[in-house]
Short mmCIF file of C-alpha atoms and ligand atoms in Angstrom, two decimals:
data_model
loop_
_atom_site.label_atom_id
_atom_site.label_comp_id
_atom_site.label_asym_id
_atom_site.label_seq_id
_atom_site.Cartn_x
_atom_site.Cartn_y
_atom_site.Cartn_z
CA MET A 30 -2.24 88.37 6.50
CA SER A 31 -2.96 84.32 4.34
CA ALA A 32 -3.54 81.52 6.71
CA PRO A 33 -0.76 79.30 6.35
CA LYS A 34 -0.71 76.38 3.23
CA ILE A 35 -1.72 72.81 3.65
CA LYS A 36 0.02 70.10 1.52
CA ALA A 37 -1.72 66.55 1.15
CA PRO A 38 0.66 64.31 3.51
CA ARG A 39 4.06 62.41 1.85
CA GLY A 40 3.52 59.48 0.01
CA THR A 41 -0.21 60.44 -0.88
CA PHE A 42 -1.33 62.22 -4.53
CA ASP A 43 -4.44 63.91 -5.88
CA VAL A 44 -5.78 62.23 -8.85
CA LEU A 45 -6.40 65.56 -11.74
CA GLY A 46 -8.25 65.86 -14.91
CA GLU A 47 -5.85 63.09 -16.86
CA GLN A 48 -5.18 61.25 -14.84
CA ALA A 49 -8.43 60.55 -13.67
CA GLU A 50 -8.77 59.57 -17.32
CA ALA A 51 -6.29 56.89 -17.53
CA ARG A 52 -7.76 55.22 -14.09
CA ALA A 53 -11.34 55.23 -15.23
CA LEU A 54 -9.86 53.56 -19.06
CA LEU A 55 -7.86 51.13 -16.83
CA GLU A 56 -11.01 50.29 -14.41
CA THR A 57 -12.94 49.53 -18.20
CA ARG A 58 -10.54 47.18 -19.25
CA ALA A 59 -9.64 45.47 -15.97
CA ARG A 60 -13.83 45.45 -15.75
CA SER A 61 -14.07 43.95 -19.52
CA ILE A 62 -11.31 41.34 -19.03
CA LEU A 63 -12.30 39.91 -15.52
CA GLU A 64 -16.45 40.36 -15.62
CA GLY A 65 -15.94 38.43 -18.56
CA ALA A 66 -14.03 35.81 -17.49
CA GLY A 67 -16.75 35.24 -14.63
CA TYR A 68 -15.17 37.62 -11.62
CA GLU A 69 -17.41 39.73 -9.56
CA ARG A 70 -16.79 42.77 -7.98
CA ILE A 71 -15.96 43.12 -4.30
CA GLU A 72 -15.04 46.18 -2.23
CA THR A 73 -14.28 45.54 1.15
CA PRO A 74 -14.03 48.28 4.23
CA VAL A 75 -11.00 50.37 4.26
CA PHE A 76 -9.99 49.28 7.60
CA GLU A 77 -10.12 45.95 9.37
CA ALA A 78 -9.13 44.16 12.87
CA THR A 79 -5.46 44.80 12.89
CA GLU A 80 -5.73 41.21 14.00
CA LEU A 81 -7.01 40.15 10.57
CA PHE A 82 -3.17 41.26 8.82
CA ALA A 83 -1.03 40.13 11.88
CA ARG A 84 -2.69 36.69 11.08
CA GLY A 85 -2.77 36.98 7.46
CA VAL A 86 0.10 38.77 6.15
CA GLY A 87 2.34 37.33 8.95
CA GLU A 88 3.91 38.67 11.81
CA SER A 89 7.10 38.39 10.54
CA THR A 90 6.54 40.49 6.91
CA ASP A 91 7.90 43.88 6.72
CA ILE A 92 3.96 45.04 5.93
CA VAL A 93 2.84 43.56 9.50
CA ARG A 94 6.32 44.73 11.13
CA LYS A 95 6.65 48.06 10.05
CA GLU A 96 4.21 49.61 7.55
CA MET A 97 0.78 49.22 8.43
CA PHE A 98 -1.23 52.56 9.78
CA THR A 99 -2.61 51.40 13.01
CA LEU A 100 -5.29 53.39 15.15
CA GLU A 101 -7.44 52.78 18.08
CA ASP A 102 -11.08 53.16 17.61
CA GLY A 103 -12.99 54.47 21.04
CA ALA A 104 -13.48 51.59 22.73
CA GLY A 105 -9.87 50.35 22.40
CA ARG A 106 -9.96 48.04 19.45
CA SER A 107 -6.89 47.81 17.15
CA LEU A 108 -7.48 48.64 13.21
CA THR A 109 -5.61 48.84 10.50
CA LEU A 110 -5.84 50.83 7.13
CA ARG A 111 -5.69 47.86 4.83
CA PRO A 112 -2.32 47.19 3.67
CA GLU A 113 -3.30 44.90 0.85
CA GLY A 114 -6.41 43.09 -0.05
CA THR A 115 -6.25 39.38 -0.04
CA ALA A 116 -6.81 38.97 3.83
CA PRO A 117 -9.82 40.88 3.82
CA VAL A 118 -11.18 38.77 0.71
CA CYS A 119 -10.93 36.12 2.42
CA ARG A 120 -12.58 37.33 5.68
CA ALA A 121 -15.39 38.04 3.93
CA TYR A 122 -14.94 34.67 2.11
CA VAL A 123 -15.80 33.35 5.35
CA GLU A 124 -18.04 36.25 6.67
CA HIS A 125 -20.41 35.77 3.80
CA GLY A 126 -20.36 31.89 3.88
CA MET A 127 -19.02 32.11 0.35
CA HIS A 128 -17.99 28.22 0.63
CA LYS A 129 -21.56 27.34 0.03
CA ARG A 130 -22.28 28.94 -3.25
CA ARG A 131 -20.80 27.18 -6.71
CA GLN A 132 -16.87 26.73 -6.20
CA PRO A 133 -14.38 28.50 -7.22
CA VAL A 134 -15.74 32.23 -6.28
CA LYS A 135 -14.10 34.46 -8.30
CA LEU A 136 -13.75 38.12 -7.21
CA TRP A 137 -11.83 41.46 -8.06
CA TYR A 138 -11.23 44.77 -7.00
CA LEU A 139 -10.08 48.05 -7.21
CA SER A 140 -9.13 49.87 -4.42
CA SER A 141 -6.81 51.96 -2.50
CA PHE A 142 -4.34 50.76 0.23
CA PHE A 143 -2.12 51.82 2.61
CA ARG A 144 1.48 51.33 3.49
CA HIS A 145 4.39 52.92 5.22
CA GLU A 146 7.27 52.54 2.84
CA ARG A 147 9.52 55.30 1.85
CA ALA A 148 7.92 57.25 -0.73
CA GLN A 149 9.51 57.95 -4.11
CA ALA A 150 8.59 57.32 -7.96
CA GLY A 151 5.96 54.33 -8.11
CA ARG A 152 5.76 54.16 -4.39
CA TYR A 153 3.37 55.73 -2.42
CA ARG A 154 1.84 55.31 1.27
CA GLU A 155 -1.93 55.10 -0.63
CA PHE A 156 -1.74 53.86 -3.33
CA TRP A 157 -4.57 51.23 -5.81
CA GLN A 158 -4.60 48.19 -6.76
CA VAL A 159 -6.80 46.09 -9.12
CA GLY A 160 -6.60 42.56 -7.96
CA ALA A 161 -8.50 39.13 -8.38
CA GLU A 162 -8.86 36.58 -6.21
CA ALA A 163 -10.58 32.48 -7.12
CA LEU A 164 -11.38 30.70 -3.91
CA GLY A 165 -12.10 26.87 -3.67
CA SER A 166 -10.09 25.18 -6.39
CA GLU A 167 -6.66 23.90 -6.71
CA ASP A 168 -6.95 23.12 -9.96
CA PRO A 169 -3.88 24.18 -11.91
CA VAL A 170 -6.23 25.37 -15.10
CA VAL A 171 -7.41 28.63 -12.25
CA ASP A 172 -3.44 29.19 -11.65
CA ALA A 173 -2.68 29.79 -15.68
CA GLU A 174 -5.87 31.35 -15.83
CA SER A 175 -5.35 33.73 -13.63
CA ILE A 176 -2.02 34.91 -14.52
CA LEU A 177 -3.22 35.00 -18.25
CA LEU A 178 -5.89 37.36 -17.06
CA LEU A 179 -3.02 39.65 -15.69
CA ALA A 180 -1.00 39.59 -18.43
CA THR A 181 -3.60 40.17 -20.96
CA LEU A 182 -4.88 43.23 -18.72
CA LEU A 183 -1.08 44.99 -19.07
CA SER A 184 -0.68 44.32 -22.40
CA GLU A 185 -4.29 46.35 -23.20
CA MET A 186 -2.96 49.02 -20.83
CA GLY A 187 0.34 48.98 -23.13
CA VAL A 188 2.74 48.22 -20.57
CA LYS A 189 6.13 48.11 -21.84
CA GLY A 190 8.78 45.66 -21.30
CA VAL A 191 7.04 43.00 -19.33
CA ARG A 192 8.94 40.28 -17.51
CA LEU A 193 7.31 37.25 -15.79
CA ARG A 194 8.77 35.44 -13.02
CA LEU A 195 7.29 32.35 -11.63
CA SER A 196 8.25 29.69 -8.88
CA SER A 197 6.84 27.12 -6.77
CA LEU A 198 6.68 27.09 -2.78
CA GLY A 199 5.71 23.70 -2.74
CA GLY A 200 3.30 23.47 0.35
CA ALA A 201 3.51 23.98 4.36
CA ASP A 202 5.74 20.47 4.83
CA SER A 203 8.27 21.23 2.08
CA ARG A 204 8.58 24.47 2.97
CA ALA A 205 9.12 23.75 6.79
CA ALA A 206 11.93 20.96 6.03
CA TYR A 207 13.46 23.70 3.62
CA ARG A 208 13.07 26.64 6.02
CA GLU A 209 15.53 24.71 8.46
CA ARG A 210 17.97 23.98 5.72
CA LEU A 211 17.96 27.30 4.63
CA GLN A 212 18.87 28.21 8.29
CA ALA A 213 21.04 25.79 8.78
CA TYR A 214 23.04 27.40 5.54
CA LEU A 215 23.37 31.06 6.68
CA HIS A 216 24.24 30.62 10.31
CA GLU A 217 27.11 29.03 8.43
CA HIS A 218 27.64 31.96 6.54
CA GLU A 219 26.11 34.84 9.36
CA GLU A 220 29.76 36.46 8.60
CA SER A 221 29.18 37.70 5.16
CA LEU A 222 25.54 38.86 5.63
CA SER A 223 24.19 41.59 6.24
CA GLU A 224 23.06 42.77 9.82
CA ASP A 225 19.15 43.09 8.90
CA VAL A 226 19.41 39.37 7.19
CA ARG A 227 21.27 38.16 9.76
CA SER A 228 18.89 39.60 12.70
CA ARG A 229 16.07 37.62 10.84
CA ILE A 230 17.70 34.47 10.25
CA ASP A 231 15.02 32.70 12.59
CA LEU A 232 12.36 34.73 12.19
CA ASN A 233 12.22 35.04 8.38
CA PRO A 234 14.91 33.35 6.65
CA LEU A 235 13.44 33.83 2.89
CA ARG A 236 14.30 37.38 2.93
CA ALA A 237 17.60 36.89 2.13
CA PHE A 238 16.88 35.93 -1.13
CA ASP A 239 15.30 39.94 -1.65
CA SER A 240 18.37 41.54 0.09
CA GLU A 241 20.52 44.10 -2.07
CA HIS A 242 23.56 43.71 0.02
CA ALA A 243 26.59 42.44 -1.76
CA GLY A 244 27.77 40.17 0.88
CA THR A 245 24.48 38.24 1.28
CA ARG A 246 23.83 38.15 -2.23
CA ARG A 247 26.75 36.61 -2.98
CA VAL A 248 26.02 34.18 -0.51
CA MET A 249 22.40 33.75 -1.98
CA GLU A 250 23.73 32.77 -5.47
CA SER A 251 24.91 28.96 -3.75
CA ALA A 252 22.16 28.82 -1.14
CA PRO A 253 19.78 26.35 -1.50
CA ARG A 254 16.86 26.79 -3.43
CA LEU A 255 12.91 25.94 -2.49
CA LEU A 256 12.04 24.58 -5.67
CA ASP A 257 14.37 21.96 -5.71
CA HIS A 258 12.67 20.63 -2.50
CA ILE A 259 9.33 20.95 -3.48
CA GLY A 260 6.93 17.63 -2.70
CA SER A 261 6.19 15.50 -6.27
CA GLU A 262 2.54 16.65 -6.36
CA ASP A 263 3.40 20.29 -5.70
CA ALA A 264 6.12 19.91 -8.73
CA GLU A 265 3.58 18.30 -10.84
CA HIS A 266 1.25 20.98 -10.11
CA PHE A 267 3.84 23.55 -11.27
CA ALA A 268 4.71 21.81 -14.07
CA HIS A 269 0.71 21.69 -14.91
CA VAL A 270 0.73 25.63 -14.38
CA GLN A 271 3.67 25.90 -17.04
CA GLU A 272 2.11 23.68 -19.30
CA LEU A 273 -1.12 25.56 -19.45
CA LEU A 274 1.04 28.74 -19.92
CA SER A 275 3.01 27.59 -22.58
CA VAL A 276 -0.59 26.90 -24.41
CA ALA A 277 -1.94 30.21 -23.91
CA ASN A 278 1.55 31.89 -25.55
CA VAL A 279 2.17 33.34 -21.93
CA ALA A 280 6.52 34.32 -21.85
CA TYR A 281 7.68 33.12 -18.34
CA GLU A 282 10.74 32.59 -16.60
CA ILE A 283 11.21 30.65 -13.80
CA ASP A 284 13.06 31.96 -10.84
CA SER A 285 13.78 29.89 -7.98
CA THR A 286 14.48 33.19 -6.00
CA LEU A 287 11.30 34.76 -6.17
CA VAL A 288 10.10 35.25 -2.96
CA ARG A 289 7.07 37.49 -1.95
CA GLY A 290 6.70 39.63 0.64
CA LEU A 291 3.73 37.93 2.10
CA ASP A 292 3.40 35.22 4.23
CA TYR A 293 0.82 32.73 2.96
CA TYR A 294 1.79 31.84 -0.35
CA THR A 295 1.80 28.05 -1.37
CA ARG A 296 2.67 26.63 -4.46
CA THR A 297 2.68 28.97 -7.56
CA VAL A 298 3.96 32.38 -7.06
CA PHE A 299 4.67 35.26 -9.45
CA GLU A 300 5.64 38.51 -10.36
CA PHE A 301 5.30 40.65 -14.01
CA THR A 302 8.36 43.26 -13.87
CA SER A 303 8.04 46.42 -16.43
CA ASP A 304 12.07 47.83 -17.19
CA ALA A 305 9.71 50.93 -18.15
CA LEU A 306 9.65 51.60 -14.46
CA GLY A 307 13.29 51.43 -12.54
CA ALA A 308 13.82 50.78 -8.88
CA GLN A 309 9.86 49.70 -8.32
CA SER A 310 9.84 47.27 -10.89
CA GLY A 311 7.24 45.02 -9.51
CA VAL A 312 3.97 45.91 -11.64
CA GLY A 313 1.98 43.12 -10.14
CA GLY A 314 2.15 39.82 -8.20
CA GLY A 315 0.76 36.99 -6.26
CA GLY A 316 0.46 33.96 -6.27
CA ARG A 317 -1.78 30.74 -4.37
CA TYR A 318 -2.51 31.08 -0.66
CA ASP A 319 -4.26 27.70 -0.16
CA GLY A 320 -4.21 27.67 3.82
CA LEU A 321 -5.60 31.77 3.91
CA VAL A 322 -9.01 31.13 4.28
CA GLN A 323 -8.79 28.30 7.31
CA LYS A 324 -5.80 30.46 8.94
CA LEU A 325 -8.91 33.05 8.85
CA GLY A 326 -11.08 30.66 10.89
CA GLY A 327 -12.84 29.14 7.80
CA PRO A 328 -12.96 25.88 6.38
CA PRO A 329 -10.06 24.74 4.30
CA THR A 330 -9.96 26.33 1.17
CA PRO A 331 -7.29 26.76 -1.80
CA GLY A 332 -7.22 30.27 -3.14
CA MET A 333 -5.38 31.62 -5.91
CA GLY A 334 -5.03 35.96 -6.99
CA TRP A 335 -2.78 38.48 -7.68
CA ALA A 336 -2.79 42.35 -7.58
CA ALA A 337 -1.00 45.23 -9.81
CA GLY A 338 -0.46 48.68 -9.09
CA VAL A 339 -2.13 51.38 -10.53
CA GLU A 340 -0.44 53.85 -10.56
CA ARG A 341 2.73 51.14 -11.96
CA ILE A 342 0.65 50.10 -14.66
CA LEU A 343 0.18 53.91 -15.85
CA LEU A 344 3.33 55.06 -15.50
CA ALA A 345 4.82 51.84 -17.81
CA GLY A 346 1.80 51.84 -20.18
CA ASP A 347 1.61 53.92 -23.20
CA ARG A 348 -2.37 54.18 -23.19
CA GLN A 349 -3.30 57.50 -23.76
CA PRO A 350 -6.51 58.86 -21.98
CA ALA A 351 -9.33 59.75 -24.28
CA ALA A 352 -9.42 63.45 -24.00
CA VAL A 353 -11.62 64.89 -21.93
CA ARG A 354 -15.27 64.56 -23.84
CA ALA A 355 -16.20 68.15 -24.74
CA PRO A 356 -19.88 69.33 -24.82
CA GLU A 357 -22.37 69.21 -27.54
CA LEU A 358 -23.88 71.97 -26.71
CA PHE A 359 -23.16 75.54 -24.80
CA VAL A 360 -26.35 77.46 -23.39
CA ALA A 361 -25.29 81.08 -22.88
CA LEU A 362 -27.57 84.01 -22.04
CA ALA A 363 -27.50 87.43 -23.85
CA ASP A 364 -25.71 89.85 -22.38
CA GLY A 365 -27.54 91.58 -18.96
CA ALA A 366 -29.73 88.65 -19.47
CA ARG A 367 -31.41 88.19 -15.44
CA GLY A 368 -34.79 86.53 -14.75
CA GLN A 369 -37.13 84.94 -17.08
CA ARG A 370 -34.28 84.12 -19.64
CA ARG A 371 -31.86 82.34 -16.95
CA LEU A 372 -34.89 80.55 -15.62
CA ALA A 373 -35.12 79.55 -19.47
CA ALA A 374 -31.65 79.04 -19.91
CA PHE A 375 -31.72 76.51 -16.92
CA ALA A 376 -34.54 74.88 -18.19
CA LEU A 377 -32.72 74.12 -21.41
CA LEU A 378 -29.76 72.56 -20.30
CA GLY A 379 -31.68 70.13 -18.18
CA ALA A 380 -33.89 69.54 -21.03
CA ALA A 381 -30.75 68.84 -23.29
CA ARG A 382 -29.31 66.49 -20.57
CA SER A 383 -32.59 64.52 -20.14
CA ALA A 384 -32.35 63.88 -24.06
CA GLY A 385 -29.01 62.25 -23.15
CA LEU A 386 -26.80 65.68 -24.90
CA ARG A 387 -23.62 66.71 -23.06
CA ALA A 388 -24.16 70.19 -22.32
CA GLN A 389 -23.06 72.38 -19.90
CA MET A 390 -23.80 76.04 -19.13
CA GLU A 391 -22.27 79.30 -18.62
CA LEU A 392 -21.52 79.95 -14.51
CA SER A 393 -19.59 82.80 -14.23
CA GLY A 394 -21.03 85.53 -15.59
CA ARG A 395 -19.12 86.15 -18.92
CA SER A 396 -19.61 88.35 -21.53
CA LEU A 397 -21.59 86.89 -24.55
CA LYS A 398 -18.24 87.03 -26.31
CA GLY A 399 -16.83 85.60 -23.45
CA GLN A 400 -19.25 82.51 -23.44
CA LEU A 401 -18.75 81.82 -26.87
CA GLY A 402 -15.10 82.12 -26.37
CA HIS A 403 -15.44 79.58 -23.69
CA ALA A 404 -17.64 77.44 -25.45
CA GLY A 405 -14.89 76.96 -28.22
CA ALA A 406 -12.45 76.56 -25.67
CA LEU A 407 -14.44 73.23 -24.42
CA GLY A 408 -14.72 72.04 -27.89
CA ALA A 409 -18.37 72.57 -27.98
CA ARG A 410 -20.32 71.63 -31.15
CA TYR A 411 -23.54 73.90 -30.87
CA ALA A 412 -24.02 77.25 -28.51
CA ALA A 413 -27.44 77.89 -27.92
CA ILE A 414 -28.06 81.75 -26.69
CA VAL A 415 -31.03 82.18 -25.27
CA GLU A 416 -33.58 85.24 -25.56
CA ASN A 417 -36.91 85.88 -24.58
CA GLY A 418 -38.79 82.63 -26.00
CA GLU A 419 -36.20 81.82 -28.62
CA THR A 420 -32.93 81.08 -29.03
CA VAL A 421 -30.32 81.93 -31.44
CA LEU A 422 -28.34 78.48 -32.24
CA ARG A 423 -25.07 78.67 -33.52
CA ASP A 424 -23.19 75.86 -35.05
CA MET A 425 -19.58 76.51 -33.61
CA GLN A 426 -17.87 74.38 -36.17
CA THR A 427 -19.46 76.50 -39.76
CA GLY A 428 -20.26 79.71 -37.30
CA GLY A 429 -23.63 79.69 -39.36
CA GLN A 430 -26.68 80.61 -36.85
CA GLU A 431 -30.64 80.38 -36.70
CA ARG A 432 -33.50 81.79 -34.76
CA ILE A 433 -35.66 79.13 -33.62
CA ALA A 434 -38.05 78.61 -30.35
CA THR A 435 -36.38 77.78 -27.53
CA ASP A 436 -38.15 74.15 -26.54
CA THR A 437 -37.32 73.04 -30.40
CA VAL A 438 -33.46 73.78 -29.64
CA VAL A 439 -32.39 70.27 -28.01
CA HIS A 440 -34.61 68.51 -31.19
CA ALA A 441 -32.07 70.98 -33.79
CA VAL A 442 -29.31 69.78 -31.89
CA LEU A 443 -30.28 66.20 -32.03
CA ARG A 444 -31.17 66.44 -36.03
CA GLY A 445 -27.62 68.47 -36.83
CA LEU A 446 -25.36 65.63 -34.39
CA ARG A 447 -27.16 63.12 -36.73
CA ASP A 448 -26.72 64.41 -40.02
CA LEU A 449 -23.15 64.63 -39.27
P1 LIG B 18 2.00 42.98 -3.18
O1 LIG B 18 3.03 41.99 -4.32
O2 LIG B 18 2.48 43.46 -2.14
O3 LIG B 18 1.23 42.02 -3.37
O4 LIG B 18 1.77 44.11 -4.01
C1 LIG B 18 0.89 43.93 -5.47
C2 LIG B 18 1.65 45.19 -6.66
O5 LIG B 18 1.02 46.31 -5.57
C3 LIG B 18 2.74 45.33 -6.81
O6 LIG B 18 3.30 44.75 -7.44
C4 LIG B 18 2.84 46.83 -7.28
O7 LIG B 18 2.68 47.22 -8.07
C5 LIG B 18 1.50 47.54 -6.13
N1 LIG B 18 2.29 48.17 -4.87
C6 LIG B 18 2.50 47.76 -3.48
N2 LIG B 18 3.20 48.28 -3.06
C7 LIG B 18 2.82 49.98 -3.20
C8 LIG B 18 3.19 50.83 -3.02
N3 LIG B 18 3.94 51.35 -1.88
N4 LIG B 18 3.38 52.07 -3.67
C9 LIG B 18 2.78 51.58 -5.11
N5 LIG B 18 2.27 50.67 -5.62
C10 LIG B 18 2.38 49.47 -4.84
C11 LIG B 18 -0.28 42.01 -2.54
O8 LIG B 18 -0.81 42.82 -2.29
C12 LIG B 18 -1.47 40.68 -2.46
N6 LIG B 18 -2.15 40.48 -1.72
C13 LIG B 18 -1.11 40.18 -4.31
C14 LIG B 18 -2.11 39.14 -4.01
C15 LIG B 18 -3.17 39.24 -4.17
N7 LIG B 18 -1.62 37.28 -4.08
C16 LIG B 18 -2.54 36.90 -4.11
N8 LIG B 18 -3.88 37.42 -3.95
#
């Protein structure tokens, strides 16, 4: 009787073959764009103290209220698998005294994140984000450059049907005043709102803009908009960001209903969507979070950044990954070869790799005919059939072959490749 099969948990996936190639391509592009702009790579731990997200992302958000994978360590400390990367990056900024470096400190990451969401196409419980954070400057150029970098990445990955929605949430003061105004408006129209929105009027009234409920949507059409109530310095900052984006030819739409699912945002917020994605149309988003570092125990430090879903970029993109690269040399064994010849073949494999060749060797005990068929299927350029002290080197493209000393094979292959 065979043992029962075990499947990967719901909302998770394996990365196989071509998918791995596609992700590698995305990483290469992201690295080149972001490091070209002076961003340094950072990786933070997969789990953090739960407190980091409760305080950083916000107690009233869906993420903290119901989507975190939280566990206890042996000593009773509460740990959480990271649901996002901004709070961890800010924690690391404080922990490593990065405010003493030249500002802004610019960091990028490509990591896995965990949210207990309803799994569907484009929405997973373990997913990957590429993200960029710039800490220590409130200059609107930081906002515009950050948005431009994501626009460039999406364009280089061939993401189709991209739209950029942009808004400003203003500063803490105007937000607090607006919150009260919105709460009063929602209470006035309570009977038309969904159960869920009604229950959150006091906790998180802004989320009402995100509701799919028909009655709520009608009420929200005439709701007061935060963008109309932000302070004059914030409005000026926002106007600068828009000017800079226009100069850089980044098309955007102002959307005063844009609310993000995290509480740390101030001033600029934005989201890129792709119409190639269906229901989960958000491909990447972010904004400014000028109070977050201080909230996490650091000095007052402005911040701006974004994260984009790796799976969503690949779903909406049209870049075909390069095929897995074919070997330049396949080392085969004559039928029945054992002992010295196997050792000589293995040594040849090592010498070929040391010389920089992509080389593979027979690993499954195939017959010589089977090995040459396999080498052909892999697309190998040359096959070396190792015999006693000598090797038959076969050009897999022309079918021509020559018998040469085994220790000259690598040289012959290199010469052959050079003469192509
Ligand atoms: P977020 O909007 O929650 O922002 O996530 C950013 C992107 O991650 C989304 O646009 C989406 O592409 C992807 N994503 C989110 N949840 C899932 C999921 N369950 N499955 C697949 N993809 C998903 C943040 O996380 C902020 N930390 C962004 C930021 C950085 N803001 C400032 N700096």
